[in-house]
Amino acid sequence: MRLDRRTLVVPAHGTASTTLSVDPKGRVGGGEHGGRVLATAGDTTVTTPFGYWLEPEMVDLTVTVIDRAGDPARGRSFLDVVNMDVAAGERRCLDGTAVPLRLAAGTYSVAALIGTPDRGGEEWGPQTSLTFAGAPELTLDRDTTLVLDARQGVQHQTRGGARPLDVTSGVVSYGRTWDRFVMAGSLTADEYVDAYYAVPSKDVQLGSGGLPPVEHGTFELDTLWRAGAKALALTANGRPVPTELVGNAARLDGSGSAGLVDLGTGKLEEITARLPEAAGRVALVRVAERWDVAPILEAARDSGAVAILFDWAQPGRMQVGSFRGVQSGVPGVLLTAESGDALRAQRAAGPVRLAWQATAASPYLYNLAFRNERSVPQVQTHDVADRRLASVDERWYAQREAGYFYELMNADRPYGEVYFPLVERLRAPMHRTTWYPPDLGWRQLGTSAVVWAEVLADVPHTYRAGQRGDVTWYRQPVPSGLLRNHDTGAGLTMAERQANLIGAAFENYRDSYGHYTAATDFLDAGNVELFRGGESLGSPGWLAGQ
């Protein structure tokens, strides 16, 4: 800093000035700075404060993110850019445009999780694939253009499996740690996602070469799957028919065949009136609105229909389900408009016979984790042979009568807990074998209903390759029990008093097999009443009272 004049002569009743200059190339770094200028004349002192912002060395970073269809990424896709020097950054939800950023020069973590929607489908609708692309340790010292292109991704594949695997849900998750900081992101996938990819570090389009491995801190990319037996393989006169299933609804099971009847299209009331024509056959229905699917299935409860195939007049796949469960024993199957039109063309040429091989509840379930550390390699083929995994014998019991139970799974990673999006529906009583990779923490949760029921959790388990275990769910009624630590299962304090302040945590659900309450329902209600020496001191009408 420099004053252009250090001595001023101020005339009577006048003013004088000097200019304070700052050299941005000096030894003062970027950021906020300030001070005071003191002017003295005899016994008089005048203080003038000053302040300024000096922009640090800045660069322009432009990030272009492309999905697997070659389109600019949008919808569920997002981009994380974090300055590792100051542990600050931002997440951008992508809208199909390039992302321009004005950043301080330094070291950055850049990561994109990219969903590719069905061709012509809704951008927030079913995704055909999920892809990770990123530069987990990027030094920016000049203006840079970074292209994260999902088409460069290598597909995750498995080998060595003893059983056919159909992925029902998954998560692509990354974690970046340095010093005492953590940055993480994940994108979940349901049964509609057909493929998972990761762009190798060497293929990230940045100048003339790829990216080196991470040296500062850690980087981990996790692709997690839950996979079981294929739910449905359907043919029409021997020709395969691509299908999806109505979520949380009845399913076909085993081998079977039936004729096809076309109930046409129309409003809910019109389709419902035609349902008796489907007795003993599989119905084909083109719905006017996708939310008509569940009501049609429920109206068909006593129609005698073997199943109902639904399509619509829009591009892409239809995503339909019921959070509370479709109250019907008639299975619902979803088709694209193209598949539905193909069936109608076949039927116009003559009778159509549908045949299927289906598994309503898989007798096995694989929980798989594919991990990359420091960088993303060029090969993503993973050995899932049983000898490399741990197996757990699961037995699910029904309470009073056979029915559906629901199961959730979380995975514990160094950068946080990762949640699978899909609630697996189980037909209890049942027995199945689940498989787990070693050296990874897993937490299983179970509930007897999607809503209005308890949610029980097991303590986290980390398995060894070749280890065998067992777990039992709902063999006995669910009574009340002590609160439990979510990580250890140890009991927690139920009540305490601090002077005139009394706190109490009332009993929650538990069972006799080490499972404890993970969550209670919105409809759980109660009240509080405080007694002293047998005399009531008050009873507010809420569970928490003062």
Coordinates of C-alpha atoms in Angstrom, one line a residue:
M1 CA 0.0 0.0 0.0
R2 CA 1.2 3.5 -0.8
L3 CA 0.1 7.1 -0.3
D4 CA 0.9 9.4 -3.2
R5 CA 1.4 12.3 -0.8
R6 CA 2.5 11.8 2.8
T7 CA 2.2 15.5 3.7
L8 CA -0.8 17.7 3.1
V9 CA -1.4 21.4 3.5
V10 CA -5.1 22.1 4.3
P11 CA -6.1 25.7 3.7
A12 CA -8.4 27.4 6.2
H13 CA -12.0 26.4 5.5
G14 CA -10.7 24.1 2.7
T15 CA -9.9 20.5 1.9
A16 CA -6.9 18.5 0.8
S17 CA -6.6 14.8 -0.3
T18 CA -4.2 12.0 -0.9
T19 CA -4.7 8.7 -2.8
L20 CA -4.1 5.3 -1.2
S21 CA -3.0 2.7 -3.8
V22 CA -2.7 -1.1 -3.5
D23 CA -0.4 -3.1 -5.7
P24 CA -2.3 -6.4 -6.4
K25 CA 1.1 -8.0 -7.3
G26 CA 2.5 -7.4 -3.9
R27 CA 3.0 -9.9 -1.1
V28 CA -0.5 -9.4 0.3
G29 CA -2.6 -12.4 -0.6
G30 CA -6.2 -12.3 -1.9
G31 CA -9.2 -11.7 0.4
E32 CA -10.3 -8.9 2.8
H33 CA -7.7 -6.4 4.0
G34 CA -7.9 -3.1 5.8
G35 CA -6.2 -0.6 8.1
R36 CA -6.1 3.0 9.2
V37 CA -4.4 6.2 7.9
L38 CA -3.3 8.5 10.7
A39 CA -2.9 12.3 10.1
T40 CA -1.4 14.5 12.8
A41 CA -1.1 18.3 13.1
G42 CA 0.3 19.4 16.4
D43 CA -1.9 17.9 19.1
T44 CA -4.6 16.9 16.7
T45 CA -4.9 13.4 15.2
V46 CA -7.4 12.3 12.5
T47 CA -8.0 8.6 11.9
T48 CA -9.4 7.4 8.5
P49 CA -10.2 3.7 8.2
F50 CA -10.0 1.9 4.9
G51 CA -10.7 -1.5 3.6
Y52 CA -10.6 -3.4 0.3
W53 CA -11.1 -6.8 -1.3
L54 CA -8.3 -8.2 -3.3
E55 CA -9.4 -10.9 -5.7
P56 CA -7.1 -13.9 -5.6
E57 CA -5.7 -15.4 -8.7
M58 CA -8.8 -16.5 -10.6
V59 CA -9.4 -18.9 -13.5
D60 CA -12.4 -19.8 -15.6
L61 CA -13.6 -23.5 -15.4
T62 CA -16.2 -24.6 -17.9
V63 CA -17.7 -28.1 -17.3
T64 CA -19.7 -29.8 -20.0
V65 CA -21.6 -33.0 -18.9
I66 CA -23.0 -35.4 -21.5
D67 CA -25.2 -38.4 -20.9
R68 CA -24.9 -41.8 -22.6
A69 CA -27.3 -40.8 -25.3
G70 CA -25.0 -37.9 -26.3
D71 CA -27.4 -35.3 -24.9
P72 CA -26.4 -32.6 -22.4
A73 CA -27.1 -34.0 -19.0
R74 CA -30.2 -32.8 -17.1
G75 CA -32.9 -34.1 -14.8
R76 CA -31.5 -36.3 -12.1
S77 CA -27.9 -35.5 -13.0
F78 CA -25.7 -33.2 -10.9
L79 CA -22.2 -31.8 -10.6
D80 CA -20.1 -31.2 -7.5
V81 CA -17.2 -28.8 -7.6
V82 CA -15.2 -28.4 -4.3
N83 CA -12.1 -26.2 -3.6
M84 CA -10.0 -28.4 -1.5
D85 CA -7.7 -25.6 -0.4
V86 CA -10.5 -23.8 1.6
A87 CA -13.1 -26.7 1.8
A88 CA -15.8 -24.8 0.0
G89 CA -17.8 -25.7 -3.1
E90 CA -21.2 -26.1 -4.6
R91 CA -23.6 -28.7 -6.2
R92 CA -25.2 -27.8 -9.5
C93 CA -28.3 -29.7 -10.6
L94 CA -27.8 -29.9 -14.4
D95 CA -30.2 -28.4 -16.8
G96 CA -28.8 -29.3 -20.2
T97 CA -26.3 -26.4 -20.4
A98 CA -22.6 -26.1 -19.8
V99 CA -21.6 -25.0 -16.3
P100 CA -19.3 -21.9 -16.3
L101 CA -17.5 -21.2 -13.0
R102 CA -15.1 -18.4 -11.9
L103 CA -12.8 -20.0 -9.4
A104 CA -9.7 -19.2 -7.3
A105 CA -6.7 -21.1 -8.7
G106 CA -6.0 -24.2 -6.6
T107 CA -6.8 -27.8 -6.2
Y108 CA -10.4 -29.1 -6.8
S109 CA -12.5 -32.2 -6.6
V110 CA -15.0 -32.3 -9.5
A111 CA -17.5 -35.1 -9.8
A112 CA -20.7 -35.7 -11.8
L113 CA -23.3 -38.4 -11.4
I114 CA -25.2 -38.8 -14.6
G115 CA -28.5 -40.3 -15.3
T116 CA -29.6 -41.1 -18.9
P117 CA -33.4 -41.1 -19.3
D118 CA -35.3 -43.3 -21.8
R119 CA -35.1 -41.9 -25.3
G120 CA -37.9 -39.5 -25.6
G121 CA -39.1 -40.2 -22.1
E122 CA -39.4 -37.8 -19.1
E123 CA -36.1 -36.5 -17.9
W124 CA -37.1 -37.3 -14.3
G125 CA -38.7 -40.6 -15.3
P126 CA -37.1 -44.1 -15.7
Q127 CA -33.3 -44.0 -16.4
T128 CA -31.6 -46.5 -18.6
S129 CA -28.2 -46.1 -16.9
L130 CA -26.2 -44.3 -14.3
T131 CA -22.6 -43.1 -14.8
F132 CA -19.9 -41.6 -12.7
A133 CA -17.5 -39.2 -14.3
G134 CA -15.1 -36.9 -12.5
A135 CA -11.7 -35.4 -11.7
P136 CA -11.2 -36.0 -8.0
E137 CA -7.9 -34.1 -7.8
L138 CA -7.7 -31.3 -10.4
T139 CA -5.2 -28.5 -10.3
L140 CA -6.5 -25.3 -11.8
D141 CA -3.8 -22.7 -12.7
R142 CA -5.3 -21.5 -16.0
D143 CA -8.6 -21.3 -17.8
T144 CA -9.8 -24.8 -18.3
T145 CA -12.6 -26.7 -20.2
L146 CA -13.5 -30.1 -18.7
V147 CA -15.7 -32.5 -20.5
L148 CA -17.4 -35.3 -18.5
D149 CA -18.8 -37.6 -21.1
A150 CA -20.8 -40.6 -19.9
R151 CA -20.3 -42.3 -23.3
Q152 CA -16.7 -42.8 -22.3
G153 CA -17.8 -45.0 -19.4
V154 CA -16.9 -48.6 -18.9
Q155 CA -19.8 -50.8 -17.9
H156 CA -19.8 -52.7 -14.6
Q157 CA -20.1 -56.4 -15.3
T158 CA -19.9 -59.6 -13.2
R159 CA -18.3 -63.0 -13.7
G160 CA -18.1 -66.2 -11.7
G161 CA -21.7 -66.0 -10.3
A162 CA -23.3 -69.3 -9.5
R163 CA -26.8 -67.9 -10.2
P164 CA -28.5 -65.6 -12.6
L165 CA -28.5 -62.0 -11.3
D166 CA -31.1 -59.4 -12.1
V167 CA -30.4 -56.0 -10.4
T168 CA -33.4 -54.7 -8.5
S169 CA -31.8 -51.6 -7.0
G170 CA -28.5 -49.9 -6.8
V171 CA -26.5 -46.8 -5.7
V172 CA -23.6 -45.0 -7.4
S173 CA -21.7 -43.2 -4.6
Y174 CA -18.4 -41.4 -4.2
G175 CA -16.5 -40.1 -1.3
R176 CA -13.6 -37.6 -1.2
T177 CA -11.7 -37.0 2.0
W178 CA -8.8 -34.7 2.8
D179 CA -7.3 -33.1 5.9
R180 CA -10.4 -33.2 8.2
F181 CA -13.0 -32.7 5.5
V182 CA -15.4 -35.0 3.6
M183 CA -17.3 -34.5 0.4
A184 CA -19.7 -37.2 -0.8
G185 CA -22.5 -37.7 -3.3
S186 CA -24.7 -40.5 -4.5
L187 CA -27.4 -41.3 -7.1
T188 CA -29.8 -44.1 -6.4
A189 CA -31.3 -46.5 -9.0
D190 CA -34.4 -48.6 -9.1
E191 CA -35.2 -51.7 -11.1
Y192 CA -35.6 -49.6 -14.3
V193 CA -31.9 -48.9 -14.5
D194 CA -30.3 -51.5 -16.8
A195 CA -26.6 -50.6 -16.7
Y196 CA -24.0 -48.9 -14.5
Y197 CA -20.9 -47.1 -15.9
A198 CA -17.8 -45.3 -14.7
V199 CA -15.6 -43.1 -16.9
P200 CA -11.9 -44.2 -16.4
S201 CA -9.7 -41.4 -15.1
K202 CA -7.4 -41.6 -18.2
D203 CA -10.4 -40.9 -20.5
V204 CA -11.6 -37.7 -18.8
Q205 CA -11.2 -35.1 -21.5
L206 CA -8.9 -32.6 -20.1
G207 CA -6.2 -31.2 -22.4
S208 CA -3.9 -33.8 -23.9
G209 CA -4.0 -36.5 -21.2
G210 CA -6.0 -38.2 -18.5
L211 CA -5.9 -37.7 -14.8
P212 CA -3.3 -39.0 -12.3
P213 CA -4.4 -40.9 -9.2
V214 CA -5.4 -39.0 -6.1
E215 CA -2.4 -38.1 -3.9
H216 CA -4.0 -35.7 -1.3
G217 CA -6.4 -37.6 1.0
T218 CA -8.6 -40.4 -0.3
F219 CA -11.1 -41.0 -3.1
E220 CA -13.5 -43.9 -3.3
L221 CA -16.1 -44.7 -5.9
D222 CA -18.7 -47.3 -4.9
T223 CA -21.2 -49.0 -7.1
L224 CA -23.6 -51.0 -5.0
W225 CA -26.2 -53.5 -6.2
R226 CA -28.9 -55.7 -4.9
A227 CA -29.7 -58.5 -7.3
G228 CA -31.8 -61.7 -7.3
A229 CA -33.5 -64.1 -9.7
K230 CA -35.1 -62.5 -12.7
A231 CA -38.7 -61.5 -11.9
L232 CA -40.3 -62.1 -15.3
A233 CA -39.4 -63.3 -18.8
L234 CA -42.4 -63.0 -21.1
T235 CA -43.0 -64.2 -24.7
A236 CA -45.8 -63.7 -27.2
N237 CA -46.0 -66.6 -29.7
G238 CA -42.4 -67.3 -28.8
R239 CA -41.2 -63.7 -29.3
P240 CA -39.6 -61.9 -26.2
V241 CA -41.6 -59.0 -24.8
P242 CA -39.7 -56.4 -22.7
T243 CA -41.4 -55.7 -19.5
E244 CA -41.4 -53.8 -16.2
L245 CA -43.5 -54.6 -13.1
V246 CA -46.1 -52.5 -11.3
G247 CA -44.4 -51.5 -8.1
N248 CA -45.6 -53.1 -4.9
A249 CA -48.2 -55.2 -6.7
A250 CA -48.9 -58.9 -7.1
R251 CA -46.5 -60.8 -9.5
L252 CA -46.7 -63.8 -11.7
D253 CA -44.9 -66.8 -10.3
G254 CA -43.5 -70.0 -11.9
S255 CA -44.2 -71.1 -15.4
G256 CA -47.5 -70.5 -17.2
S257 CA -49.3 -69.4 -20.3
A258 CA -52.6 -67.9 -21.3
G259 CA -54.3 -66.2 -24.3
L260 CA -54.3 -62.5 -24.8
V261 CA -57.4 -60.3 -25.0
D262 CA -57.2 -56.6 -25.9
L263 CA -59.4 -54.4 -23.8
G264 CA -58.5 -51.3 -25.8
T265 CA -58.1 -47.9 -24.2
G266 CA -60.3 -45.4 -22.4
K267 CA -61.1 -43.9 -19.1
L268 CA -61.0 -45.8 -15.9
E269 CA -64.7 -46.5 -15.9
E270 CA -64.7 -47.8 -19.5
I271 CA -61.8 -50.2 -18.9
T272 CA -63.3 -51.5 -15.6
A273 CA -66.6 -52.3 -17.4
R274 CA -64.7 -54.6 -19.9
L275 CA -62.7 -56.5 -17.2
P276 CA -65.1 -59.6 -17.3
E277 CA -63.9 -60.3 -20.9
A278 CA -60.4 -61.1 -19.4
A279 CA -61.5 -64.0 -17.3
G280 CA -58.9 -66.8 -17.7
R281 CA -56.8 -64.7 -20.0
V282 CA -54.2 -61.9 -19.9
A283 CA -55.6 -58.5 -20.7
L284 CA -53.9 -55.8 -22.7
V285 CA -54.9 -52.2 -21.7
R286 CA -53.7 -48.8 -23.0
V287 CA -54.3 -46.4 -20.1
A288 CA -55.2 -42.8 -20.7
E289 CA -53.3 -41.8 -17.5
R290 CA -50.7 -43.9 -15.7
W291 CA -52.4 -43.4 -12.3
D292 CA -55.3 -45.5 -13.6
V293 CA -53.2 -48.6 -13.4
A294 CA -53.6 -49.3 -9.7
P295 CA -57.3 -48.7 -9.6
I296 CA -57.8 -51.0 -12.7
L297 CA -55.9 -53.8 -10.9
E298 CA -57.9 -53.3 -7.8
A299 CA -61.2 -53.4 -9.8
A300 CA -60.0 -56.6 -11.5
R301 CA -59.6 -58.4 -8.1
D302 CA -62.6 -60.7 -8.8
S303 CA -62.5 -60.6 -12.6
G304 CA -60.7 -63.9 -13.0
A305 CA -58.0 -62.2 -15.2
V306 CA -54.6 -64.0 -15.1
A307 CA -52.7 -60.7 -15.4
I308 CA -53.0 -57.3 -17.0
L309 CA -50.5 -55.8 -19.4
F310 CA -50.5 -52.0 -19.4
D311 CA -49.0 -49.6 -22.0
W312 CA -49.5 -45.9 -22.8
A313 CA -49.3 -43.6 -25.8
Q314 CA -46.1 -41.8 -24.7
P315 CA -42.5 -42.5 -25.5
G316 CA -40.3 -44.3 -22.9
R317 CA -41.2 -46.7 -20.1
M318 CA -44.1 -46.1 -17.7
Q319 CA -43.2 -46.0 -14.0
V320 CA -46.2 -47.0 -11.8
G321 CA -46.5 -48.3 -8.3
S322 CA -48.4 -47.9 -5.0
F323 CA -46.7 -46.8 -1.9
R324 CA -49.3 -48.6 0.3
G325 CA -49.4 -51.7 -2.0
V326 CA -51.9 -52.5 -4.8
Q327 CA -54.8 -54.2 -3.1
S328 CA -55.3 -57.0 -5.7
G329 CA -54.1 -60.4 -6.4
V330 CA -54.0 -59.7 -10.2
P331 CA -50.4 -59.1 -11.4
G332 CA -49.7 -55.9 -13.3
V333 CA -47.0 -55.7 -16.0
L334 CA -45.9 -52.5 -17.8
L335 CA -45.0 -52.2 -21.5
T336 CA -43.8 -49.5 -23.7
A337 CA -46.0 -48.1 -26.4
E338 CA -43.8 -50.0 -29.0
S339 CA -44.3 -53.3 -27.2
G340 CA -48.0 -52.8 -26.8
D341 CA -48.4 -51.9 -30.5
A342 CA -46.4 -55.0 -31.5
L343 CA -48.8 -57.2 -29.5
R344 CA -51.8 -55.6 -31.1
A345 CA -50.3 -56.2 -34.5
Q346 CA -49.7 -59.9 -33.6
R347 CA -53.2 -60.2 -32.4
A348 CA -54.6 -58.7 -35.5
A349 CA -52.9 -61.4 -37.5
G350 CA -54.3 -64.2 -35.3
P351 CA -54.5 -65.6 -31.7
V352 CA -51.7 -64.6 -29.4
R353 CA -50.5 -67.0 -26.7
L354 CA -48.4 -65.5 -23.9
A355 CA -45.9 -67.7 -21.9
W356 CA -43.8 -66.7 -19.0
Q357 CA -41.2 -67.8 -16.5
A358 CA -41.5 -65.8 -13.3
T359 CA -40.1 -65.6 -9.8
A360 CA -42.4 -63.6 -7.5
A361 CA -40.0 -63.7 -4.5
S362 CA -36.3 -64.6 -5.2
P363 CA -34.9 -67.4 -3.0
Y364 CA -31.6 -65.6 -3.0
L365 CA -30.4 -62.0 -2.9
Y366 CA -26.9 -60.7 -3.6
N367 CA -25.7 -57.5 -2.0
L368 CA -22.7 -56.5 -4.1
A369 CA -20.2 -53.7 -3.8
F370 CA -17.7 -52.7 -6.5
R371 CA -15.1 -50.3 -5.2
N372 CA -12.5 -48.1 -6.9
E373 CA -9.9 -46.2 -4.9
R374 CA -7.6 -43.2 -5.8
S375 CA -8.7 -43.4 -9.5
V376 CA -11.2 -45.1 -11.8
P377 CA -9.7 -48.0 -13.7
Q378 CA -10.4 -49.1 -17.3
V379 CA -11.7 -52.5 -16.3
Q380 CA -14.9 -52.9 -14.3
T381 CA -15.4 -56.7 -14.4
H382 CA -16.0 -58.1 -10.9
D383 CA -15.7 -61.6 -9.6
V384 CA -18.9 -62.5 -7.6
A385 CA -18.1 -66.2 -7.0
D386 CA -19.8 -67.4 -3.8
R387 CA -16.4 -68.3 -2.3
R388 CA -15.5 -64.6 -2.2
L389 CA -18.7 -63.7 -0.3
A390 CA -20.4 -64.3 3.0
S391 CA -23.8 -66.0 3.1
V392 CA -26.6 -65.4 5.6
D393 CA -29.6 -67.8 6.0
E394 CA -32.7 -65.6 6.3
R395 CA -36.0 -66.8 7.7
W396 CA -39.0 -64.5 7.6
Y397 CA -42.1 -65.5 9.5
A398 CA -45.7 -64.2 9.2
Q399 CA -47.7 -62.8 12.0
R400 CA -51.1 -64.5 12.3
E401 CA -51.4 -65.1 8.5
A402 CA -49.3 -65.2 5.4
G403 CA -48.6 -61.8 4.0
Y404 CA -46.1 -59.3 2.7
F405 CA -43.2 -57.9 4.7
Y406 CA -40.7 -55.3 3.5
E407 CA -37.0 -55.1 3.8
L408 CA -34.5 -52.2 3.4
M409 CA -30.7 -52.2 3.3
N410 CA -28.0 -49.6 4.0
A411 CA -24.3 -49.8 3.4
D412 CA -21.7 -48.2 5.7
R413 CA -18.9 -46.4 3.9
P414 CA -15.9 -44.3 5.3
Y415 CA -17.6 -41.1 4.1
G416 CA -21.1 -41.9 5.4
E417 CA -24.1 -44.3 5.2
V418 CA -25.4 -45.2 1.7
Y419 CA -29.1 -46.0 1.3
F420 CA -30.7 -48.3 -1.3
P421 CA -33.8 -46.7 -2.7
L422 CA -36.0 -49.8 -3.2
V423 CA -38.1 -51.4 -0.5
E424 CA -37.9 -55.1 -1.2
R425 CA -41.2 -56.9 -0.8
L426 CA -41.2 -60.3 0.7
R427 CA -43.9 -62.9 0.8
A428 CA -43.8 -64.3 4.4
P429 CA -43.3 -66.9 5.6
M430 CA -40.3 -67.5 3.4
H431 CA -36.6 -68.6 3.5
R432 CA -33.9 -67.2 1.4
T433 CA -30.1 -66.9 1.3
T434 CA -28.4 -63.5 1.1
W435 CA -24.9 -62.9 0.1
Y436 CA -22.5 -60.1 1.1
P437 CA -19.0 -58.9 0.1
P438 CA -16.4 -58.8 2.8
D439 CA -15.0 -55.8 4.6
L440 CA -18.1 -53.7 4.2
G441 CA -20.7 -52.7 6.8
W442 CA -24.3 -53.6 6.1
R443 CA -27.5 -52.7 8.1
Q444 CA -30.7 -54.5 7.4
L445 CA -34.2 -53.2 8.3
G446 CA -37.6 -54.9 8.2
T447 CA -41.2 -53.8 8.6
S448 CA -44.6 -55.4 8.4
A449 CA -46.1 -52.6 6.2
V450 CA -44.9 -49.7 4.1
V451 CA -46.9 -47.3 6.3
W452 CA -48.5 -47.5 9.7
A453 CA -46.1 -50.0 11.1
E454 CA -42.9 -50.4 13.1
V455 CA -39.5 -50.4 11.4
L456 CA -37.0 -52.7 13.0
A457 CA -33.3 -52.6 12.4
D458 CA -30.4 -55.0 12.9
V459 CA -27.1 -53.7 14.1
P460 CA -24.5 -53.2 11.3
H461 CA -22.6 -56.4 10.3
T462 CA -19.2 -56.7 8.5
Y463 CA -18.6 -60.1 7.1
R464 CA -15.5 -62.2 6.0
A465 CA -15.2 -64.1 2.8
G466 CA -16.6 -67.6 3.3
Q467 CA -18.4 -66.6 6.6
R468 CA -21.9 -68.1 7.2
G469 CA -24.6 -66.5 9.4
D470 CA -28.3 -66.6 10.0
V471 CA -31.0 -64.1 10.9
T472 CA -34.6 -64.5 11.9
W473 CA -37.3 -61.8 11.4
Y474 CA -40.8 -61.7 13.0
R475 CA -40.9 -65.2 14.4
Q476 CA -42.6 -63.8 17.6
P477 CA -44.9 -60.9 18.2
V478 CA -43.2 -57.5 18.4
P479 CA -43.4 -56.2 22.0
S480 CA -42.1 -53.0 23.5
G481 CA -38.5 -52.7 24.6
L482 CA -35.6 -50.4 25.5
L483 CA -34.3 -47.8 23.1
R484 CA -31.1 -49.1 21.4
N485 CA -27.9 -47.5 20.1
H486 CA -28.2 -47.7 16.3
D487 CA -24.6 -48.8 15.9
T488 CA -24.1 -51.2 18.8
G489 CA -27.5 -52.3 19.8
A490 CA -26.7 -51.4 23.4
G491 CA -29.6 -50.1 25.6
L492 CA -29.9 -46.4 26.1
T493 CA -31.1 -44.4 29.1
M494 CA -34.9 -44.3 29.4
A495 CA -35.3 -41.3 31.7
E496 CA -33.3 -38.7 33.6
R497 CA -33.8 -35.8 35.9
Q498 CA -31.9 -32.5 36.0
A499 CA -33.2 -30.4 38.9
N500 CA -36.8 -29.7 38.0
L501 CA -36.4 -30.9 34.4
I502 CA -37.5 -34.5 33.8
G503 CA -37.0 -36.3 30.5
A504 CA -38.3 -39.7 29.5
A505 CA -37.9 -41.8 26.3
F506 CA -40.7 -44.4 26.3
E507 CA -40.3 -48.0 25.3
N508 CA -40.2 -48.7 21.5
Y509 CA -40.6 -51.9 19.5
R510 CA -38.1 -54.7 19.6
D511 CA -38.0 -58.5 19.1
S512 CA -36.2 -61.4 20.6
Y513 CA -33.5 -61.6 17.9
G514 CA -31.6 -58.4 18.5
H515 CA -33.6 -56.1 16.3
Y516 CA -34.7 -52.7 17.6
T517 CA -36.8 -49.8 16.6
A518 CA -35.3 -47.7 13.9
A519 CA -38.3 -45.5 13.3
T520 CA -41.9 -45.2 14.6
D521 CA -44.9 -44.3 12.6
F522 CA -46.6 -40.9 12.1
L523 CA -49.8 -42.4 13.6
D524 CA -48.1 -43.3 16.9
A525 CA -49.7 -41.1 19.5
G526 CA -50.0 -40.7 23.2
N527 CA -49.9 -38.3 26.1
V528 CA -47.9 -37.5 29.2
E529 CA -49.1 -37.4 32.8
L530 CA -46.9 -36.6 35.7
F531 CA -47.6 -37.9 39.2
R532 CA -46.1 -37.0 42.6
G533 CA -47.0 -39.1 45.6
G534 CA -50.0 -40.6 43.6
E535 CA -51.4 -37.1 42.8
S536 CA -51.6 -36.0 39.2
L537 CA -49.7 -32.8 38.5
G538 CA -50.9 -32.4 34.9
S539 CA -51.7 -34.2 31.7
P540 CA -51.1 -32.3 28.4
G541 CA -52.6 -33.8 25.3
W542 CA -49.3 -34.3 23.5
L543 CA -46.6 -36.9 23.6
A544 CA -44.1 -34.2 24.7
G545 CA -45.4 -32.0 27.5
Q546 CA -44.1 -29.1 29.5

